[in-house]
Amino acid sequence: MARKMGFYGVIAYVLYGFAVYWYLFYFADSSLPFEFEGSRADPATFLNGRELMLSEEYSKVRNLLFFLSTPFEWLFYFLILLLGLSKAFKKWGEDTAKNKYGQTAIYLIWLSFFAYVVTFPLSYISYTLSKTYNISTQSFASWMKDELIDFWINYAMMFVIVVVLYWLMNKFKRFWWLFAWMLSVPFTLFIMFLQPVVIDPLYNDFSPLKNKELESKILDIAGQANIPAEHVFEVDMAEKTNALNAYVTGIGSNSRIVLWDTTLNRLNDDQILFIMAHEMAHYVEKHLYIGIAGYLFLSLFGLYFVSRLMNWAIRRWGKEFKLQHPGDLRSLPLFLIFLSMIMFAASPVSNLVSRYQETRADRYAIEMTDNTDAAISAFQELTKAGLSQVNPPWLVKVFRYGHPTMLERISRLEDYEVEKRNAQEGEY
């Protein structure tokens, strides 16, 4: 039975892969609606023929990798259970260490190592793809360094989570999911507090913005918005990428406004001020805290459904999975499968909320700066630097886009321009 389940799992993944490939390369339509042709949202007005071709090629392959990678992890964990590897990892831990913490640590290192090795080809393809299309400028050694940092940070956090999670599963068999959620609230806030000062500096160098004149302009906008910012930070990204970015990170006293140096090098002051006003809007409208609340709300239901699904799966296929109850550490791959599935299924909702917040931030930024030319040209430069599709296919937008499409963002700015012009004419 286990062999048959594994065979069907592989076949299902292959069929899914072909379906995604057919959708992205033959069925999906990313062409511009005719009413936007010739507008400033039309990529033909700011990209040359080669850039248009490259953006379509790059986006299709990158989207394919996205849709293949998460279900590939489900298949991997499914086979780990069916082939008895999860049982073997636990036995190796028990044979090597005497206490539960040591056994869990050894189990996790084997599971993490196998997962990293199996998923490495997809990660490497993604890296080489971005290098081929001149998005990434990162050397292989630097990329591997970041990969290893990722591995050990994820391992450390996973160890803490798994130790607590399985203690709760065995202590509170019916309501472990509720207690796990309650503990996840302070843990999530703690990680977000540490992110800008402990985790992010492991990957890149951060420093106060060197251009003090620009920093003064940015802080002036922050002051108008009653944002208690004393510094703007820049991060050295030019050695890794040609893409552009800016963001607000952290919570409380550790909040930071951050600009990539690639953004500073490629955009002028007016364009940067619009982007900064956009980021400040997230602070003003408390999007970060709304996002945290939404994440915690979804995680409550997610953990509940995971507990129900694990009980159902073990009752039905416990023999094939070599599992008798959810509190057995060997059930971790099953937990990860269901958690990932629920997060993937919920991503259209979370992306929808995020796109709404980003639309609000765009509106705030244009009202604050009142410079549509700078805003539109900034979005055009972001599109060009990242070889992004202006009008991505519907499924790509639903599952991948936490921001509105560039077609939506630029066309809304043009609408704002018309509204402003009409309002001025009405005054006369």
Short mmCIF file of C-alpha atoms in Angstrom, two decimals:
data_model
loop_
_atom_site.label_atom_id
_atom_site.label_comp_id
_atom_site.label_asym_id
_atom_site.label_seq_id
_atom_site.Cartn_x
_atom_site.Cartn_y
_atom_site.Cartn_z
CA MET A 1 0.00 0.00 0.00
CA ALA A 2 2.82 2.42 0.89
CA ARG A 3 4.49 1.85 -2.49
CA LYS A 4 1.22 2.47 -4.29
CA MET A 5 0.64 5.69 -2.34
CA GLY A 6 4.17 6.87 -3.15
CA PHE A 7 3.74 6.04 -6.82
CA TYR A 8 0.42 7.91 -7.01
CA GLY A 9 1.99 10.86 -5.18
CA VAL A 10 4.81 11.12 -7.74
CA ILE A 11 2.39 10.77 -10.66
CA ALA A 12 0.11 13.46 -9.19
CA TYR A 13 3.05 15.85 -8.85
CA VAL A 14 4.22 15.21 -12.43
CA LEU A 15 0.71 15.81 -13.80
CA TYR A 16 0.42 18.96 -11.68
CA GLY A 17 3.76 20.18 -13.06
CA PHE A 18 2.64 19.66 -16.67
CA ALA A 19 -0.65 21.48 -15.93
CA VAL A 20 1.18 24.46 -14.43
CA TYR A 21 3.62 24.53 -17.34
CA TRP A 22 0.76 24.47 -19.87
CA TYR A 23 -1.07 27.24 -18.02
CA LEU A 24 1.95 29.57 -17.78
CA PHE A 25 3.42 29.00 -21.24
CA TYR A 26 0.38 28.32 -23.43
CA PHE A 27 -2.88 29.38 -21.78
CA ALA A 28 -2.23 32.37 -19.49
CA ASP A 29 -2.57 35.80 -21.04
CA SER A 30 -0.27 38.57 -19.82
CA SER A 31 -0.90 40.92 -22.73
CA LEU A 32 -1.97 44.48 -22.04
CA PRO A 33 -5.70 45.29 -22.39
CA PHE A 34 -6.13 47.49 -25.46
CA GLU A 35 -7.44 50.47 -23.44
CA PHE A 36 -4.04 50.80 -21.75
CA GLU A 37 -1.96 50.67 -24.92
CA GLY A 38 0.13 53.81 -25.29
CA SER A 39 -0.44 54.82 -21.66
CA ARG A 40 2.45 55.12 -19.23
CA ALA A 41 1.44 51.69 -17.88
CA ASP A 42 2.22 50.19 -21.29
CA PRO A 43 5.63 48.49 -20.97
CA ALA A 44 6.29 49.21 -24.65
CA THR A 45 6.62 52.90 -23.69
CA PHE A 46 9.49 52.38 -21.25
CA LEU A 47 11.02 48.99 -22.16
CA ASN A 48 12.79 48.22 -25.42
CA GLY A 49 11.97 45.12 -27.46
CA ARG A 50 14.70 43.01 -25.86
CA GLU A 51 13.63 43.99 -22.33
CA LEU A 52 10.02 43.12 -23.15
CA MET A 53 11.05 39.68 -24.39
CA LEU A 54 13.34 39.04 -21.39
CA SER A 55 10.70 40.11 -18.86
CA GLU A 56 8.20 37.62 -20.33
CA GLU A 57 10.75 34.79 -20.43
CA TYR A 58 12.10 35.45 -16.95
CA SER A 59 8.66 35.85 -15.37
CA LYS A 60 7.30 32.62 -16.87
CA VAL A 61 10.21 30.50 -15.65
CA ARG A 62 10.27 32.15 -12.24
CA ASN A 63 6.52 31.63 -11.84
CA LEU A 64 6.91 27.99 -12.87
CA LEU A 65 9.57 27.49 -10.18
CA PHE A 66 7.29 29.08 -7.60
CA PHE A 67 4.35 26.80 -8.36
CA LEU A 68 6.59 23.71 -8.47
CA SER A 69 8.61 24.30 -5.31
CA THR A 70 5.96 24.19 -2.54
CA PRO A 71 4.16 21.02 -3.76
CA PHE A 72 7.62 19.48 -4.26
CA GLU A 73 8.22 19.92 -0.53
CA TRP A 74 4.88 18.20 0.18
CA LEU A 75 5.94 15.27 -1.98
CA PHE A 76 9.32 15.09 -0.25
CA TYR A 77 7.82 14.94 3.26
CA PHE A 78 5.18 12.45 2.05
CA LEU A 79 7.91 10.11 0.78
CA ILE A 80 9.94 10.60 3.97
CA LEU A 81 6.99 9.13 5.85
CA LEU A 82 6.20 6.34 3.40
CA LEU A 83 9.82 5.18 3.03
CA GLY A 84 10.31 5.00 6.80
CA LEU A 85 13.01 7.67 6.84
CA SER A 86 11.27 9.65 9.57
CA LYS A 87 11.34 6.51 11.72
CA ALA A 88 15.04 6.02 10.89
CA PHE A 89 15.90 9.63 11.81
CA LYS A 90 14.22 9.19 15.20
CA LYS A 91 16.08 5.91 15.81
CA TRP A 92 19.41 7.54 14.96
CA GLY A 93 18.61 10.24 17.50
CA GLU A 94 17.72 7.70 20.19
CA ASP A 95 20.87 5.67 19.49
CA THR A 96 23.10 8.76 19.66
CA ALA A 97 21.70 10.89 22.49
CA LYS A 98 20.30 10.01 25.90
CA ASN A 99 18.00 12.97 26.58
CA LYS A 100 14.95 14.11 24.59
CA TYR A 101 16.50 17.43 23.53
CA GLY A 102 19.52 15.74 22.00
CA GLN A 103 17.34 13.16 20.23
CA THR A 104 15.13 15.93 18.81
CA ALA A 105 18.18 17.91 17.69
CA ILE A 106 19.61 14.89 15.83
CA TYR A 107 16.26 14.01 14.27
CA LEU A 108 15.89 17.60 13.04
CA ILE A 109 19.40 17.85 11.64
CA TRP A 110 18.82 14.75 9.51
CA LEU A 111 15.39 15.90 8.35
CA SER A 112 16.69 19.41 7.60
CA PHE A 113 19.75 18.06 5.79
CA PHE A 114 17.72 15.73 3.56
CA ALA A 115 15.20 18.51 2.84
CA TYR A 116 18.00 20.92 1.92
CA VAL A 117 19.74 18.42 -0.38
CA VAL A 118 16.52 17.45 -2.16
CA THR A 119 15.33 21.04 -2.68
CA PHE A 120 18.80 22.40 -3.52
CA PRO A 121 18.42 21.86 -7.31
CA LEU A 122 15.34 24.11 -7.43
CA SER A 123 17.12 26.75 -5.33
CA TYR A 124 20.18 26.60 -7.56
CA ILE A 125 18.07 26.86 -10.73
CA SER A 126 16.40 29.96 -9.28
CA TYR A 127 19.82 31.46 -8.49
CA THR A 128 21.28 30.73 -11.93
CA LEU A 129 18.10 32.04 -13.58
CA SER A 130 18.45 35.41 -11.86
CA LYS A 131 22.16 35.47 -12.78
CA THR A 132 21.39 34.66 -16.43
CA TYR A 133 18.88 37.52 -16.67
CA ASN A 134 21.22 39.92 -14.82
CA ILE A 135 18.94 40.34 -11.82
CA SER A 136 21.43 38.76 -9.43
CA THR A 137 25.03 39.96 -9.26
CA GLN A 138 25.89 37.60 -6.39
CA SER A 139 28.81 35.19 -6.61
CA PHE A 140 28.17 31.51 -5.97
CA ALA A 141 30.27 31.66 -2.77
CA SER A 142 28.23 34.58 -1.44
CA TRP A 143 24.98 32.83 -2.38
CA MET A 144 26.06 29.64 -0.60
CA LYS A 145 26.98 31.68 2.47
CA ASP A 146 23.43 33.09 2.58
CA GLU A 147 22.02 29.60 2.02
CA LEU A 148 23.98 28.24 5.00
CA ILE A 149 22.93 31.16 7.20
CA ASP A 150 19.33 30.41 6.20
CA PHE A 151 19.80 26.74 7.03
CA TRP A 152 21.12 27.31 10.54
CA ILE A 153 18.69 30.11 11.44
CA ASN A 154 15.77 27.96 10.29
CA TYR A 155 17.21 24.95 12.13
CA ALA A 156 17.58 26.89 15.39
CA MET A 157 14.04 28.25 15.23
CA MET A 158 12.67 24.87 14.18
CA PHE A 159 14.38 23.18 17.13
CA VAL A 160 12.75 25.55 19.64
CA ILE A 161 9.35 25.24 17.94
CA VAL A 162 9.44 21.44 17.66
CA VAL A 163 10.55 20.88 21.27
CA VAL A 164 7.69 23.04 22.57
CA LEU A 165 5.16 21.77 20.01
CA TYR A 166 5.64 18.06 20.74
CA TRP A 167 5.69 18.65 24.48
CA LEU A 168 2.29 20.34 24.07
CA MET A 169 1.01 17.52 21.84
CA ASN A 170 1.78 14.94 24.50
CA LYS A 171 0.69 17.08 27.46
CA PHE A 172 -2.56 18.42 25.99
CA LYS A 173 -3.66 15.85 23.42
CA ARG A 174 -6.97 17.52 22.46
CA PHE A 175 -6.12 21.21 22.73
CA TRP A 176 -2.40 21.34 21.97
CA TRP A 177 -3.14 23.51 18.94
CA LEU A 178 -4.67 26.23 21.14
CA PHE A 179 -1.72 26.35 23.54
CA ALA A 180 0.70 26.27 20.61
CA TRP A 181 -1.08 29.27 19.10
CA MET A 182 -1.00 31.16 22.42
CA LEU A 183 2.76 30.67 22.67
CA SER A 184 3.24 31.62 19.00
CA VAL A 185 2.02 35.18 19.72
CA PRO A 186 4.97 36.32 21.91
CA PHE A 187 7.38 34.21 19.85
CA THR A 188 6.31 35.94 16.60
CA LEU A 189 6.60 39.41 18.17
CA PHE A 190 10.01 38.54 19.64
CA ILE A 191 11.36 37.39 16.25
CA MET A 192 10.02 40.54 14.57
CA PHE A 193 11.71 42.64 17.26
CA LEU A 194 15.03 40.85 16.69
CA GLN A 195 14.81 40.82 12.87
CA PRO A 196 16.37 44.24 12.06
CA VAL A 197 19.13 44.19 14.69
CA VAL A 198 20.14 40.51 14.92
CA ILE A 199 18.98 38.50 11.89
CA ASP A 200 19.16 40.96 8.95
CA PRO A 201 22.79 42.05 9.69
CA LEU A 202 23.88 38.40 9.27
CA TYR A 203 23.15 38.75 5.54
CA ASN A 204 24.03 42.37 4.73
CA ASP A 205 25.73 45.49 6.06
CA PHE A 206 23.41 48.24 7.32
CA SER A 207 24.44 51.83 7.99
CA PRO A 208 22.76 55.24 8.38
CA LEU A 209 21.99 56.86 5.04
CA LYS A 210 25.15 58.59 3.79
CA ASN A 211 23.29 61.18 1.71
CA LYS A 212 22.36 63.50 4.57
CA GLU A 213 20.48 65.91 2.31
CA LEU A 214 18.20 63.09 1.13
CA GLU A 215 17.90 61.78 4.69
CA SER A 216 16.76 65.24 5.82
CA LYS A 217 14.05 65.27 3.13
CA ILE A 218 12.88 61.80 4.12
CA LEU A 219 12.80 62.67 7.83
CA ASP A 220 10.88 65.84 6.99
CA ILE A 221 8.16 63.69 5.38
CA ALA A 222 8.31 61.39 8.40
CA GLY A 223 7.81 64.39 10.67
CA GLN A 224 4.75 65.50 8.70
CA ALA A 225 3.33 62.01 9.24
CA ASN A 226 4.23 62.06 12.98
CA ILE A 227 6.61 59.13 12.56
CA PRO A 228 9.29 59.11 15.31
CA ALA A 229 12.20 58.27 12.98
CA GLU A 230 15.71 59.56 13.69
CA HIS A 231 17.61 57.76 10.95
CA VAL A 232 17.09 56.17 7.56
CA PHE A 233 19.24 53.10 6.91
CA GLU A 234 20.81 51.95 3.69
CA VAL A 235 21.84 48.38 3.04
CA ASP A 236 24.61 47.18 0.74
CA MET A 237 22.83 45.09 -1.90
CA ALA A 238 24.65 46.04 -5.11
CA GLU A 239 27.00 43.06 -4.74
CA LYS A 240 23.99 40.74 -4.73
CA THR A 241 21.34 42.18 -7.02
CA ASN A 242 20.34 44.81 -9.56
CA ALA A 243 16.76 44.83 -8.24
CA LEU A 244 15.42 47.81 -6.29
CA ASN A 245 13.70 47.81 -2.90
CA ALA A 246 12.83 49.79 0.21
CA TYR A 247 10.94 48.68 3.28
CA VAL A 248 10.04 49.23 6.91
CA THR A 249 11.01 46.43 9.29
CA GLY A 250 10.88 45.62 12.98
CA ILE A 251 8.44 46.69 15.68
CA GLY A 252 8.56 49.13 18.57
CA SER A 253 11.92 50.74 19.25
CA ASN A 254 13.60 48.48 16.69
CA SER A 255 11.55 49.79 13.72
CA ARG A 256 13.70 50.80 10.77
CA ILE A 257 13.21 52.54 7.43
CA VAL A 258 15.59 50.82 5.00
CA LEU A 259 16.70 51.65 1.45
CA TRP A 260 18.72 49.33 -0.78
CA ASP A 261 21.79 51.05 -2.23
CA THR A 262 20.65 49.91 -5.68
CA THR A 263 17.57 52.09 -5.20
CA LEU A 264 19.76 55.03 -4.19
CA ASN A 265 22.00 54.52 -7.21
CA ARG A 266 19.23 54.21 -9.78
CA LEU A 267 16.43 56.54 -8.67
CA ASN A 268 16.46 60.32 -8.20
CA ASP A 269 15.47 62.08 -4.99
CA ASP A 270 11.83 62.70 -5.99
CA GLN A 271 11.33 59.05 -6.90
CA ILE A 272 12.90 57.92 -3.62
CA LEU A 273 10.74 60.34 -1.63
CA PHE A 274 7.62 58.83 -3.17
CA ILE A 275 8.81 55.32 -2.27
CA MET A 276 9.64 56.42 1.26
CA ALA A 277 6.24 58.09 1.67
CA HIS A 278 4.70 54.79 0.56
CA GLU A 279 6.65 52.89 3.22
CA MET A 280 5.72 55.45 5.87
CA ALA A 281 2.06 54.95 5.01
CA HIS A 282 2.31 51.41 6.33
CA TYR A 283 3.41 52.86 9.68
CA VAL A 284 0.76 55.60 9.69
CA GLU A 285 -2.07 53.19 8.86
CA LYS A 286 -0.64 50.51 11.19
CA HIS A 287 -0.48 47.93 8.41
CA LEU A 288 2.29 46.03 10.18
CA TYR A 289 0.16 45.47 13.29
CA ILE A 290 -2.91 44.66 11.20
CA GLY A 291 -0.75 42.15 9.33
CA ILE A 292 0.46 40.58 12.57
CA ALA A 293 -3.12 40.34 13.85
CA GLY A 294 -4.26 38.76 10.58
CA TYR A 295 -1.38 36.28 10.62
CA LEU A 296 -2.15 35.26 14.20
CA PHE A 297 -5.87 34.93 13.39
CA LEU A 298 -5.13 32.67 10.41
CA SER A 299 -2.55 30.67 12.38
CA LEU A 300 -5.15 29.89 15.07
CA PHE A 301 -7.45 28.29 12.51
CA GLY A 302 -4.47 26.79 10.69
CA LEU A 303 -3.21 24.96 13.77
CA TYR A 304 -6.72 23.76 14.55
CA PHE A 305 -7.16 22.30 11.08
CA VAL A 306 -3.68 20.77 11.20
CA SER A 307 -4.61 18.95 14.41
CA ARG A 308 -7.81 17.62 12.85
CA LEU A 309 -6.07 16.59 9.63
CA MET A 310 -3.25 14.83 11.47
CA ASN A 311 -5.70 12.80 13.56
CA TRP A 312 -7.66 11.87 10.42
CA ALA A 313 -4.56 10.93 8.39
CA ILE A 314 -3.07 8.80 11.18
CA ARG A 315 -6.37 6.97 11.73
CA ARG A 316 -6.58 6.19 8.03
CA TRP A 317 -2.95 5.66 7.00
CA GLY A 318 -1.07 5.29 10.29
CA LYS A 319 0.29 1.89 9.27
CA GLU A 320 1.70 3.20 5.98
CA PHE A 321 3.16 6.29 7.71
CA LYS A 322 4.58 4.18 10.61
CA LEU A 323 2.66 6.41 13.05
CA GLN A 324 0.31 5.66 15.93
CA HIS A 325 -0.42 9.13 17.32
CA PRO A 326 0.36 12.80 16.48
CA GLY A 327 2.60 13.26 19.54
CA ASP A 328 5.25 10.96 18.05
CA LEU A 329 8.17 13.03 16.73
CA ARG A 330 8.07 10.93 13.57
CA SER A 331 4.84 12.76 12.64
CA LEU A 332 6.70 16.05 12.04
CA PRO A 333 6.77 15.63 8.23
CA LEU A 334 2.98 15.13 8.30
CA PHE A 335 2.62 18.30 10.41
CA LEU A 336 4.78 20.24 7.94
CA ILE A 337 2.79 18.97 4.94
CA PHE A 338 -0.58 20.05 6.34
CA LEU A 339 0.72 23.36 7.69
CA SER A 340 2.28 24.22 4.32
CA MET A 341 -0.89 23.19 2.44
CA ILE A 342 -3.06 25.42 4.63
CA MET A 343 -0.68 28.37 4.25
CA PHE A 344 -0.59 27.87 0.49
CA ALA A 345 -4.40 27.68 0.34
CA ALA A 346 -4.69 30.84 2.47
CA SER A 347 -2.16 32.84 0.43
CA PRO A 348 -4.79 34.26 -1.99
CA VAL A 349 -6.60 35.80 1.00
CA SER A 350 -3.46 37.18 2.65
CA ASN A 351 -2.25 38.51 -0.71
CA LEU A 352 -5.62 40.19 -1.30
CA VAL A 353 -5.39 41.99 2.05
CA SER A 354 -1.77 42.94 1.32
CA ARG A 355 -2.67 44.34 -2.12
CA TYR A 356 -5.38 46.47 -0.51
CA GLN A 357 -2.89 47.84 2.01
CA GLU A 358 -0.35 48.55 -0.73
CA THR A 359 -3.00 50.39 -2.74
CA ARG A 360 -3.76 52.52 0.33
CA ALA A 361 -0.04 53.21 0.76
CA ASP A 362 0.29 54.28 -2.88
CA ARG A 363 -2.60 56.69 -2.43
CA TYR A 364 -1.11 58.10 0.76
CA ALA A 365 2.30 58.55 -0.88
CA ILE A 366 0.99 60.42 -3.92
CA GLU A 367 -1.11 62.71 -1.73
CA MET A 368 1.92 63.37 0.46
CA THR A 369 4.41 64.04 -2.36
CA ASP A 370 1.99 65.27 -5.06
CA ASN A 371 4.41 64.22 -7.82
CA THR A 372 2.82 61.74 -10.22
CA ASP A 373 5.71 61.96 -12.71
CA ALA A 374 8.19 60.82 -10.05
CA ALA A 375 5.83 58.09 -8.84
CA ILE A 376 5.13 56.66 -12.29
CA SER A 377 8.77 56.79 -13.37
CA ALA A 378 9.76 55.06 -10.10
CA PHE A 379 7.37 52.19 -10.85
CA GLN A 380 8.69 52.00 -14.41
CA GLU A 381 12.26 51.72 -13.08
CA LEU A 382 11.21 49.03 -10.59
CA THR A 383 9.66 47.06 -13.46
CA LYS A 384 12.74 47.40 -15.60
CA ALA A 385 15.19 46.48 -12.81
CA GLY A 386 13.27 43.34 -11.81
CA LEU A 387 12.08 42.34 -15.31
CA SER A 388 8.58 42.16 -13.85
CA GLN A 389 5.42 41.53 -15.83
CA VAL A 390 3.23 44.62 -15.90
CA ASN A 391 0.07 42.51 -16.24
CA PRO A 392 0.76 38.99 -14.86
CA PRO A 393 -1.65 36.05 -15.39
CA TRP A 394 -4.57 35.81 -12.97
CA LEU A 395 -3.33 32.77 -10.99
CA VAL A 396 0.12 34.31 -10.65
CA LYS A 397 -1.39 37.51 -9.28
CA VAL A 398 -3.63 35.61 -6.85
CA PHE A 399 -0.90 33.36 -5.42
CA ARG A 400 2.24 35.47 -5.79
CA TYR A 401 1.41 39.16 -5.68
CA GLY A 402 1.28 40.89 -2.31
CA HIS A 403 1.43 44.18 -4.25
CA PRO A 404 -0.93 45.41 -6.96
CA THR A 405 0.35 44.79 -10.48
CA MET A 406 2.30 47.58 -12.12
CA LEU A 407 -0.58 48.02 -14.55
CA GLU A 408 -2.89 48.74 -11.62
CA ARG A 409 -0.43 50.96 -9.78
CA ILE A 410 0.52 53.14 -12.71
CA SER A 411 -3.03 53.41 -14.10
CA ARG A 412 -4.29 54.51 -10.66
CA LEU A 413 -1.65 57.24 -10.59
CA GLU A 414 -2.81 58.40 -14.01
CA ASP A 415 -6.40 58.42 -12.70
CA TYR A 416 -5.25 60.50 -9.73
CA GLU A 417 -3.65 62.94 -12.15
CA VAL A 418 -6.96 63.30 -14.01
CA GLU A 419 -8.89 63.74 -10.74
CA LYS A 420 -6.51 66.47 -9.63
CA ARG A 421 -6.71 68.25 -12.98
CA ASN A 422 -10.51 68.13 -12.96
CA ALA A 423 -10.61 69.44 -9.38
CA GLN A 424 -8.34 72.36 -10.29
CA GLU A 425 -10.45 73.20 -13.34
CA GLY A 426 -13.60 73.08 -11.18
CA GLU A 427 -12.13 75.71 -8.87
CA TYR A 428 -11.86 78.14 -11.75
#
